XYZ file of C-alpha atoms in Angstrom:
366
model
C 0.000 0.000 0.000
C 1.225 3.803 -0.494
C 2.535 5.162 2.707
C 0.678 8.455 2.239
C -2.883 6.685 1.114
C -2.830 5.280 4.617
C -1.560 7.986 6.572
C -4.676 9.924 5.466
C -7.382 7.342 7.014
C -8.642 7.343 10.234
C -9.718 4.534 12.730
C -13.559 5.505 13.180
C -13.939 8.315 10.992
C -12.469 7.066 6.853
C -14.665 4.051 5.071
C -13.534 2.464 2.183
C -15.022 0.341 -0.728
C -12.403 -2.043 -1.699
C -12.357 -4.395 -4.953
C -10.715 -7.571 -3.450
C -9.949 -8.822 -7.267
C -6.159 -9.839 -7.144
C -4.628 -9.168 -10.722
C -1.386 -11.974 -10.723
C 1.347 -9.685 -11.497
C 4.530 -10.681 -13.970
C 6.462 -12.055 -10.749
C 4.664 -15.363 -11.084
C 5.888 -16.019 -14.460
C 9.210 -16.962 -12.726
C 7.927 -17.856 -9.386
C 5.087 -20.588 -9.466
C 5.085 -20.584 -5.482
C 4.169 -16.704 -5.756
C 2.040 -15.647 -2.501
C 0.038 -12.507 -2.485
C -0.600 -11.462 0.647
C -4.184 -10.806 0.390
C -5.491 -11.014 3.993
C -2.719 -9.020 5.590
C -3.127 -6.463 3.100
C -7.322 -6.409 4.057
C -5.849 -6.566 7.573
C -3.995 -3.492 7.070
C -7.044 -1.685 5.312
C -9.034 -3.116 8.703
C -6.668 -1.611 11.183
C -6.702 1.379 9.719
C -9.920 2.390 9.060
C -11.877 0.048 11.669
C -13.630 -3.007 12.123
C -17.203 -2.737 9.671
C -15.768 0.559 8.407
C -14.689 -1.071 4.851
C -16.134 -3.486 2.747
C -14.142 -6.193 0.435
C -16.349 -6.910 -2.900
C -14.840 -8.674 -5.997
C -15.959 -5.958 -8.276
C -13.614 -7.038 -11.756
C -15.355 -10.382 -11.347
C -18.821 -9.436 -11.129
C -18.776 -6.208 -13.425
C -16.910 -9.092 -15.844
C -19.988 -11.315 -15.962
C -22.837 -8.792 -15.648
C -21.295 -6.076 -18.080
C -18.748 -8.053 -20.205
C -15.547 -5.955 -19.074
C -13.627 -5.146 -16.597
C -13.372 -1.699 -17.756
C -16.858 -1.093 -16.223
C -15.150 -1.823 -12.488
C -15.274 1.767 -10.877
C -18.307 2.716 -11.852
C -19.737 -0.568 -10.280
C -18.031 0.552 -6.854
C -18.584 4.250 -6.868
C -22.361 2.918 -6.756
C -21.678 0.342 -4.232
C -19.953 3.470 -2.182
C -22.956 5.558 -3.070
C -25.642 2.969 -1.946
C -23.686 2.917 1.549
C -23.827 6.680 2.115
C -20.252 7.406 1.496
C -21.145 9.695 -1.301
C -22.507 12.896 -0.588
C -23.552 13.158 -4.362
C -27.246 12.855 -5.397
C -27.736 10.228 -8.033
C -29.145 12.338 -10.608
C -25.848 14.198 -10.415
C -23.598 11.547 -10.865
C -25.789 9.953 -13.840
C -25.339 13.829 -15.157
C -21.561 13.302 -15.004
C -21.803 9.976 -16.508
C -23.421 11.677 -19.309
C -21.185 14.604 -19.740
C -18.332 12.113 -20.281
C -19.404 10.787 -22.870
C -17.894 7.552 -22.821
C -20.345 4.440 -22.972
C -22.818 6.207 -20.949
C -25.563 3.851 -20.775
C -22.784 1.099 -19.723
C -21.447 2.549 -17.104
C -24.976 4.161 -15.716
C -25.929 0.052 -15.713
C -22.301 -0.487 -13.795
C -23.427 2.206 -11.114
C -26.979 0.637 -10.416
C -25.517 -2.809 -10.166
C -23.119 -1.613 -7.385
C -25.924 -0.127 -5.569
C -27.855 -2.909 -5.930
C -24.507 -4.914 -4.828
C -24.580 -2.839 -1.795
C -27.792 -3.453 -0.843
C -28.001 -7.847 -1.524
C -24.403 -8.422 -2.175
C -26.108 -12.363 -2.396
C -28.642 -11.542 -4.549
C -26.485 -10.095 -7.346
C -23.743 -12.749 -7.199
C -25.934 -15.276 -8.198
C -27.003 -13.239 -11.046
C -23.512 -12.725 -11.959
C -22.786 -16.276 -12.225
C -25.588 -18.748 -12.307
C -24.800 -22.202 -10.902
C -24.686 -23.402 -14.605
C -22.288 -20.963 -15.892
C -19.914 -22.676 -13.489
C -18.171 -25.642 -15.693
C -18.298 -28.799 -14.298
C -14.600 -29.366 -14.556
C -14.040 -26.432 -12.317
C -16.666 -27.705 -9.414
C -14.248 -29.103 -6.438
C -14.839 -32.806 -5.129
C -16.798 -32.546 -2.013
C -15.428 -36.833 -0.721
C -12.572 -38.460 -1.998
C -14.702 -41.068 -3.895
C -15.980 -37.921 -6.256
C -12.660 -36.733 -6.438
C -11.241 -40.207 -7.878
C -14.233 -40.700 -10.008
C -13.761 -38.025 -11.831
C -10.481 -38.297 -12.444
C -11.025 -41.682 -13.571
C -13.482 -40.168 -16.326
C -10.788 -37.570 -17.292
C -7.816 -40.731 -17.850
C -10.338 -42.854 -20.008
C -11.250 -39.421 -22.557
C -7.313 -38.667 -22.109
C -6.238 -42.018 -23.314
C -8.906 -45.047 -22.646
C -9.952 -47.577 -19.941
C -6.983 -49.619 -19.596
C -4.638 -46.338 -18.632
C -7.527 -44.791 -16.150
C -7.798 -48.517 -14.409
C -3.889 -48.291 -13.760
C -4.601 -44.913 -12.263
C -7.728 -46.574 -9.946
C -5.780 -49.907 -8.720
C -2.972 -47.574 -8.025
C -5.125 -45.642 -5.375
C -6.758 -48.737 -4.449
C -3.990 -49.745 -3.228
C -2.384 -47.079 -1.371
C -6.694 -46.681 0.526
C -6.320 -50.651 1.371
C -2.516 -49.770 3.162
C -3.418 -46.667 4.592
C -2.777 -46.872 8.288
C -5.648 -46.782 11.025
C -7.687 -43.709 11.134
C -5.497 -41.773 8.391
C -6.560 -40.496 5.071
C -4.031 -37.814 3.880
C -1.863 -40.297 1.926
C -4.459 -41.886 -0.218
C -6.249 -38.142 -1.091
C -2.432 -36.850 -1.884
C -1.947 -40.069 -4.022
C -5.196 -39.616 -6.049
C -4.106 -36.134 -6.861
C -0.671 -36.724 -7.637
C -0.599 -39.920 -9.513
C -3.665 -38.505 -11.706
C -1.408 -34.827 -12.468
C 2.093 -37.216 -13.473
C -0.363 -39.580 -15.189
C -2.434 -36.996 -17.823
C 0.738 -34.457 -18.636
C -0.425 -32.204 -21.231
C 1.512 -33.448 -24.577
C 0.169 -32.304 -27.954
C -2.682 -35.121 -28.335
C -4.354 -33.260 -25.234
C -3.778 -29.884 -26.069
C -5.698 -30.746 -29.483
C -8.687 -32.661 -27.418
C -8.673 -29.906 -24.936
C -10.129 -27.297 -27.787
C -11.784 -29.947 -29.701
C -13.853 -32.345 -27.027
C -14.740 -30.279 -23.872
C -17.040 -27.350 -24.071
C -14.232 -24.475 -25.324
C -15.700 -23.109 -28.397
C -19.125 -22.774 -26.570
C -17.551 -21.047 -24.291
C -15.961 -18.746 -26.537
C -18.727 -18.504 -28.440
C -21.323 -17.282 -25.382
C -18.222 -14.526 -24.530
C -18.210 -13.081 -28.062
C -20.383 -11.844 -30.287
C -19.891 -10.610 -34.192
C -17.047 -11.604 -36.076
C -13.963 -12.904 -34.381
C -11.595 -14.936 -35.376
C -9.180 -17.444 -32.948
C -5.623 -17.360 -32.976
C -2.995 -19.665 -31.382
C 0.231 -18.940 -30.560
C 2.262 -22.291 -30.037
C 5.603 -23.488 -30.028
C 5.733 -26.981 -32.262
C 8.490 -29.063 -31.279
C 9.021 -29.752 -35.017
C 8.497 -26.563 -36.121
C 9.637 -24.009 -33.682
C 13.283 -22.238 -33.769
C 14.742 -21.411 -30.879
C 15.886 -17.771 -29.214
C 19.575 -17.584 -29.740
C 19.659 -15.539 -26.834
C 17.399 -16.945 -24.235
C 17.678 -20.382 -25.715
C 13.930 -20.910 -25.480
C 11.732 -22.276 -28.054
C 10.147 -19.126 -30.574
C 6.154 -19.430 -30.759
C 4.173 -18.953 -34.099
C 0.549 -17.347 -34.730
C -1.970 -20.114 -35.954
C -5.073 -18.875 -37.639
C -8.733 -20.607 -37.189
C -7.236 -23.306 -39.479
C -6.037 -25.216 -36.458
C -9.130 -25.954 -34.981
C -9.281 -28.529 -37.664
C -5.586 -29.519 -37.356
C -6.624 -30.372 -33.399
C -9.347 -32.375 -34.246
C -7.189 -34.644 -36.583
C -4.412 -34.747 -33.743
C -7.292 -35.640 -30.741
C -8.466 -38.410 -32.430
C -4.558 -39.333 -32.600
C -3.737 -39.890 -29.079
C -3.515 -43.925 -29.104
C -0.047 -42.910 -30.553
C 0.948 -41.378 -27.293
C 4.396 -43.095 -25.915
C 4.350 -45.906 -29.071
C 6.838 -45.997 -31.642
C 4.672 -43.828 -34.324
C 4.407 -41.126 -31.399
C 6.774 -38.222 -33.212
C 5.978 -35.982 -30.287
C 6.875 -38.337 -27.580
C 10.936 -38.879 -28.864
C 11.319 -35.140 -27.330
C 13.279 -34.696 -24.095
C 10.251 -33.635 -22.035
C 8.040 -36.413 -23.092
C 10.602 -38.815 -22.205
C 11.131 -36.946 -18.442
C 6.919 -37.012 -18.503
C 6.696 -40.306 -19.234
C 9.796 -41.643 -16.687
C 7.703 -39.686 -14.005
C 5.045 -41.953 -14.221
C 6.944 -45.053 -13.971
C 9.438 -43.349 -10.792
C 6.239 -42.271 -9.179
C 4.944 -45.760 -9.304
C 7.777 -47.135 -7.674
C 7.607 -44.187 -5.328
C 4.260 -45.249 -4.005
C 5.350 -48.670 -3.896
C 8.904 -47.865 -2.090
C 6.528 -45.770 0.656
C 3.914 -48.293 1.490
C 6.664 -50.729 2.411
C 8.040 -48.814 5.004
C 5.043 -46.409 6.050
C 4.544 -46.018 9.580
C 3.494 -43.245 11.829
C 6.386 -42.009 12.609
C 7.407 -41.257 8.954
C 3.824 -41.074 7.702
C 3.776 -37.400 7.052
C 6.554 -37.382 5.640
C 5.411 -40.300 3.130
C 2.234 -37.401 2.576
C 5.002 -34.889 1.236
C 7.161 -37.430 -1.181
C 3.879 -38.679 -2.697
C 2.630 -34.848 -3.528
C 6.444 -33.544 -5.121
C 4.621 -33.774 -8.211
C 3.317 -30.614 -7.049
C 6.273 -28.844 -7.702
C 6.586 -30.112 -11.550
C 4.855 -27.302 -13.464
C 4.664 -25.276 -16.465
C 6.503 -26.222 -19.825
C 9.526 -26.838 -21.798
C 12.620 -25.266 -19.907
C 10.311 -23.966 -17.367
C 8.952 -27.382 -16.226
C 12.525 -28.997 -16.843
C 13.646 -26.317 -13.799
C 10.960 -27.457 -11.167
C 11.937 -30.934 -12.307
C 15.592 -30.283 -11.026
C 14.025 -28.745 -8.264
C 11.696 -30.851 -7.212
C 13.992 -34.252 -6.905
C 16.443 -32.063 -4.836
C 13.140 -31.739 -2.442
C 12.519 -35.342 -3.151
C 15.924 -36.245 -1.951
C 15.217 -34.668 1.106
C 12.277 -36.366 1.849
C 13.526 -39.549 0.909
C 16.735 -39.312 4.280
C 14.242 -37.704 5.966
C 11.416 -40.894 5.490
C 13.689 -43.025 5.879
C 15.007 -41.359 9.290
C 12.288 -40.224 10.813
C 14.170 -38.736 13.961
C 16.384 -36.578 12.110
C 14.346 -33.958 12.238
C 12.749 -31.092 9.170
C 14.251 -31.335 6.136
C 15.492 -27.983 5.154
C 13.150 -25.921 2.922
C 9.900 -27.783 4.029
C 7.079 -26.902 2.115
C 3.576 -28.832 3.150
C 1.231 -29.927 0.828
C -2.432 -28.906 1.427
C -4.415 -31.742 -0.911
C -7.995 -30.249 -2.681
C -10.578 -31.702 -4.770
């Protein structure tokens, strides 16, 4: 926060409207692990204006789905503001500003009412924002452990078929049948982690990705008129590489490839066989080793679990965690993340030893 923004409030007398969207800034690019430190910050806000003296609203999101931009976000909190009293404007003379502006007056009159409105059924105007159904099922968390494996189970057999999402389900079979008395965490971590090393996304599920789920319905409810998609990609066959930074160049695709993905979906039985010309590249060789070291991994854990290593056994089982991004990006948390699994593995296998250094739990989620 500015220095000088906060000297100015006062405890009991300054109120504040507050738009609790967090924009990820550029930082996270290089740091995956990126934190921002959104409660402290509200606490600051809080302490200095008082307890019930400010209000946190997500206005980006819900301007986003009521008006169709962002750009409409001030308007929508000024009215929020208004509605609360902390505007000693009269409506009519704000409208009249709107109007003397000039810009997209009827839009950002519409912005205005839906703050007050906001400020008077926050609730209410939510759900109009975004309707149960506009949620995608994909994006609905688990609510047991059962759900969460189902579903993943669905996800293998569209990635690849039955036979691959069975190895995923008598893999966590396994590990829920050995899970020690009363305990849980191991078997929820291993149906996470063995399902993200298990369906990496190669170039066959890219392809099925905009071609089988619901992504040009989406696109098409967000935009009217005539637009046109573009891709920007990096082919491993095509693509030249920086000379500077070393990194793969991408290339802009016109609407064309919507029909190139649709041949390449319907492709993916190739995936890790001999007529597989994607998978003889370094990363799909490191994806596809991950699956078989994380099998062994889960099998190397259950034979010595026991309580006193047990959470321990929780954090090797979710390093996978730590493998992210692409190309030289996810070839850097790969280094990273078997120095972490290193660790782990003295530390598992000498429980008394104490914390590894650089400890980072694991919280597992639908």
């Amino acid at each position: 926060f500015d220095d000088e923004a906060l000297a100015k409030m006062q405890n009991g007398l300054t109120r504040g409207v507050v738009n609790s969207d967090v924009a990820t800034t550029g930082e996270f690019t290089k740091n995956a692990d990126l934190h921002i430190p959104v409660a402290e910050m509200q606490e600051v806000l809080i302490e200095a204006m008082g307890k019930g003296a400010v209000d946190f609203v997500n206005a980006t999101a819900l301007t986003t789905s009521l008006m169709g931009d962002a750009i409409f976000t001030n308007p929508f909190v000024m009215g929020y503001a208004y509605q609360q009293g902390m505007i000693p404007v009269k409506a009519e003379s704000i409208a009249r500003a709107i109007e003397l502006n000039g810009a997209a007056v009827e839009k950002n009159k519409q912005a205005f009412d839906w703050g007050r409105r906001a400020a008077v059924d926050l609730r209410a105007v939510q759900r109009i924002a975004t309707p149960p159904e506009a949620t995608p099922e994909s994006q609905r968390m688990s609510e047991t452990i059962e759900e969460l494996i189902e579903r993943r189970v669905e996800y293998l057999t569209d990635y690849q078929n039955a036979a691959y999402a069975k190895r995923y389900s008598d893999l966590v079979a396994k590990v829920r049948a050995a899970e020690l008395p009363g305990k849980k965490a191991l078997s929820a971590a291993v149906a996470r982690y063995a399902f993200k090393v298990m369906a990496y996304k190669d170039e066959y599920e890219v392809a099925r990705l905009y071609t089988q789920t619901d992504f040009v319905k989406r696109v098409a409810e967000q935009f009217e008129g005539d637009y046109k998609l573009t891709f920007h990609l990096a082919p491993p066959l095509m693509s030249e590489t920086d000379p500077i930074t070393g990194e793969a160049k991408k290339k802009t695709f016109g609407p064309w490839m919507m029909t190139a993905f649709g041949v390449l979906a319907k492709l993916k039985g190739l995936r890790g066989g001999a007529l597989d010309v994607f998978g003889y590249s370094a990363e799909r060789k490191m994806e596809r080793q991950l699956i078989v070291d994380y099998m062994k991994t889960i099998d190397d854990v259950m034979a010595k679990l026991s309580l006193d290593n047990y959470e321990t056994a929780v954090d090797l089982v979710s390093v996978p965690e730590h493998i992210r991004g692409f190309g030289h990006v996810k070839h850097q948390h790969f280094i990273e993340a078997k120095k972490r699994e290193a660790e782990l593995w003295e530390k598992f296998r000498n429980p008394k030893m104490g914390t590894a250094s650089k400890e980072i739990r694991i919280k597992v989620a639908a």
